[in-house]
Amino acid sequence: MEIVMKEVGAVVVLHLKGRLDLASGAGLKDEIKALLEKEKNLLHLNLAEVDFINSSGLGVLVSVMKDARLHKGRLTVSNLAAYVQEIFEITQLSHIFEIFATEAEALDSYQSVNAD
Amino acid sequence: MARYEFTYPSILEAEGRMLNDLVRVLARHRMTGLAKQSVLVVMCEAFNNALLHGNKLDPKKKIKVVVTIKKREVTADIIDEGRGGLEKVRKRQPSRKWAESGRGIGIIGHYASSVNFRETERGGLKVSITFEPDDKKILSKC
């Protein structure tokens, strides 16, 4: 899996590309761990180019969400393909993740939280 | 009817190899879109169970995958060389909300038309999965 990172204000946006599965999940975990250690705890994952996800990939997302919360941070996701969205729904993870239709909407939500 | 048989060592990289092989097989039979994704995710879940829980990533142990395609009906067997796999399946508890694992069997149950777990003569687990073309779960997504 390919990960492209950019910073938008205080939020680190990670664009994921390819399969999010057992083999590739460790790389994402390591990247997020490194960010949290640098006190970058506002994280957004754009999944537009994730073409495959399974329960191992979901497990990685749950793990990084828990890590972000432990660091008093926030993790959002956006741009889920229909198939990925369905996997979130059938595993009921759609209830615990903040899911946005677009990256812009997700980033706006960080602005509103800061403004409150 | 077309039959494909693959054997993989129990190493992490086998997951990607199996998916690549399956993508090629499904493309040959013009299976696309969410129907294809359903087959891929179910096969991957069963394969990873064999890899992690059956063969426990022992590279000496193999995982055999047999895929049969008849028109648009797909059947598959995933066979590991582990021990007591059937008992583990029977004792499985639903995953908790924040659990990082344990969602695979639920995903298999959601997308597959039928799934059957059996123990092999050597004590490994054989998972047999069917995707039927008239299954509304799949057809509605084509």
Coordinates of N, CA and C in Angstrom, one line a residue, chain A residues 19 21-24 29 51-56 58-60 62-66 69 82-84 86-87 90-93 95-97, chain B residues 12-13 15-17 19-20 23 34 37-38 40-41 44-45 48 51-52 57 95 97-104 106-107 110-111 141:
Chain A
R19 N -4.2 -1.9 -1.4 CA -4.9 -2.8 -0.5 C -4.6 -2.5 0.9
D21 N -4.7 -4.5 4.0 CA -4.9 -5.8 4.4 C -3.9 -6.2 5.5
L22 N -3.8 -7.5 5.7 CA -2.9 -8.1 6.7 C -1.4 -7.6 6.5
A23 N -0.9 -7.7 5.3 CA 0.5 -7.5 5.0 C 0.8 -6.0 5.0
S24 N -0.2 -5.2 4.5 CA 0.1 -3.7 4.3 C -0.2 -2.9 5.6
K29 N 0.3 1.5 10.5 CA 0.4 1.6 11.9 C 1.7 2.3 12.3
D51 N -8.5 0.1 -2.8 CA -9.4 -0.7 -3.7 C -9.7 -2.1 -3.0
F52 N -9.1 -2.3 -1.8 CA -9.5 -3.5 -1.2 C -9.2 -3.4 0.3
I53 N -10.2 -3.8 1.1 CA -10.0 -3.8 2.6 C -10.6 -5.1 3.1
N54 N -10.0 -5.6 4.1 CA -10.6 -6.8 4.8 C -10.6 -6.6 6.3
S55 N -10.9 -7.6 7.1 CA -11.0 -7.5 8.5 C -9.7 -7.1 9.1
S56 N -8.6 -7.6 8.5 CA -7.2 -7.2 9.0 C -7.0 -5.7 8.9
L58 N -9.4 -3.4 8.6 CA -10.3 -2.8 9.6 C -9.7 -2.8 11.0
G59 N -9.0 -3.9 11.3 CA -8.4 -4.0 12.6 C -7.3 -2.9 12.8
V60 N -6.6 -2.7 11.7 CA -5.5 -1.7 11.8 C -6.1 -0.3 12.0
V62 N -9.0 0.4 13.4 CA -9.4 0.5 14.8 C -8.2 0.7 15.8
S63 N -7.1 0.1 15.5 CA -6.0 0.2 16.3 C -5.4 1.7 16.2
V64 N -5.3 2.2 15.0 CA -4.8 3.6 14.9 C -5.8 4.6 15.5
M65 N -7.1 4.3 15.4 CA -8.1 5.2 16.0 C -7.9 5.2 17.6
K66 N -7.7 4.0 18.1 CA -7.4 3.9 19.6 C -6.2 4.7 20.0
R69 N -6.7 8.4 20.0 CA -7.5 8.8 21.2 C -6.6 8.8 22.4
A82 N -17.9 2.5 -2.5 CA -19.1 1.9 -2.1 C -18.8 0.6 -1.3
Y83 N -17.9 -0.2 -1.9 CA -17.6 -1.5 -1.3 C -17.0 -1.3 0.1
V84 N -16.1 -0.3 0.3 CA -15.4 -0.1 1.5 C -16.5 0.4 2.6
E86 N -19.6 -0.3 2.6 CA -20.4 -1.4 3.0 C -19.8 -2.3 4.0
I87 N -18.5 -2.5 3.9 CA -17.7 -3.3 4.8 C -17.7 -2.6 6.2
I90 N -21.4 -3.3 7.6 CA -21.7 -4.7 8.0 C -20.9 -5.1 9.3
T91 N -19.8 -4.4 9.5 CA -19.0 -4.7 10.7 C -19.4 -3.7 11.8
Q92 N -20.3 -2.8 11.5 CA -20.7 -1.8 12.5 C -19.7 -0.8 12.9
L93 N -18.6 -0.8 12.1 CA -17.5 0.2 12.4 C -17.9 1.6 12.0
H95 N -20.3 3.0 13.1 CA -20.7 3.7 14.3 C -19.6 4.3 15.1
I96 N -18.4 3.8 14.9 CA -17.3 4.3 15.8 C -16.4 5.2 15.0
F97 N -16.4 5.2 13.7 CA -15.5 6.1 13.0 C -16.3 7.4 12.5
Chain B
L12 N 3.3 -14.2 5.4 CA 2.4 -13.1 5.3 C 2.2 -12.7 3.8
E13 N 3.3 -12.8 3.0 CA 3.2 -12.4 1.6 C 2.2 -13.3 0.8
E15 N -0.8 -13.8 1.3 CA -2.2 -13.2 1.2 C -2.2 -12.4 -0.1
G16 N -1.2 -11.6 -0.4 CA -1.2 -10.8 -1.6 C -1.1 -11.7 -2.9
R17 N -0.3 -12.8 -2.8 CA -0.2 -13.7 -3.9 C -1.5 -14.3 -4.2
L19 N -4.5 -13.2 -3.5 CA -5.4 -12.2 -4.1 C -5.1 -11.9 -5.5
N20 N -3.8 -11.8 -5.9 CA -3.4 -11.5 -7.3 C -3.9 -12.7 -8.2
V23 N -7.7 -12.4 -8.5 CA -8.0 -11.3 -9.4 C -7.9 -11.8 -10.9
L34 N -18.7 -5.0 -7.6 CA -18.9 -5.4 -6.2 C -19.0 -6.9 -6.1
Q37 N -15.6 -8.0 -5.7 CA -15.1 -7.6 -4.4 C -15.6 -8.5 -3.3
S38 N -16.8 -9.0 -3.5 CA -17.4 -9.9 -2.5 C -16.6 -11.2 -2.4
L40 N -13.5 -11.7 -3.5 CA -12.2 -11.4 -3.0 C -12.1 -11.3 -1.5
V41 N -13.1 -10.5 -0.9 CA -13.0 -10.3 0.5 C -13.3 -11.6 1.3
C44 N -10.3 -13.9 1.0 CA -9.2 -13.4 1.8 C -9.4 -13.6 3.3
E45 N -10.6 -13.5 3.8 CA -10.9 -13.7 5.2 C -10.6 -15.2 5.5
N48 N -6.8 -15.9 5.4 CA -6.1 -15.3 6.5 C -6.4 -16.1 7.8
L51 N -4.1 -19.0 7.4 CA -2.7 -18.5 7.6 C -2.3 -18.3 9.0
L52 N -3.2 -17.6 9.7 CA -2.9 -17.1 11.1 C -3.3 -18.1 12.2
L57 N 1.2 -19.2 10.7 CA 2.4 -18.7 9.9 C 3.6 -19.6 9.9
S95 N -17.2 -10.3 17.8 CA -16.2 -9.3 18.1 C -16.8 -8.1 18.9
K97 N -17.0 -4.1 20.1 CA -17.0 -2.9 19.3 C -15.6 -2.4 19.0
W98 N -14.7 -2.4 20.0 CA -13.3 -1.8 19.8 C -12.3 -2.9 19.5
A99 N -12.7 -4.1 19.2 CA -11.8 -5.2 19.0 C -11.0 -5.0 17.7
E100 N -9.8 -5.4 17.7 CA -9.0 -5.2 16.4 C -9.0 -6.4 15.5
S101 N -9.7 -7.5 16.0 CA -9.8 -8.7 15.2 C -11.2 -9.4 15.4
G102 N -11.4 -10.4 14.7 CA -12.6 -11.2 15.0 C -13.8 -10.9 14.1
R103 N -13.6 -10.1 13.0 CA -14.7 -9.7 12.2 C -14.8 -10.5 10.9
G104 N -13.8 -11.4 10.7 CA -13.7 -12.1 9.4 C -14.8 -13.0 9.1
G106 N -17.8 -13.0 10.3 CA -19.1 -12.2 10.0 C -19.1 -11.7 8.6
I107 N -17.9 -11.3 8.1 CA -17.9 -10.8 6.7 C -18.1 -12.0 5.7
H110 N -21.8 -12.7 5.6 CA -22.6 -11.7 4.9 C -22.6 -11.8 3.4
Y111 N -21.4 -12.1 2.9 CA -21.3 -12.1 1.4 C -21.4 -13.5 0.7
K141 N -25.6 -6.1 -6.4 CA -24.4 -5.3 -6.5 C -23.7 -5.3 -7.8

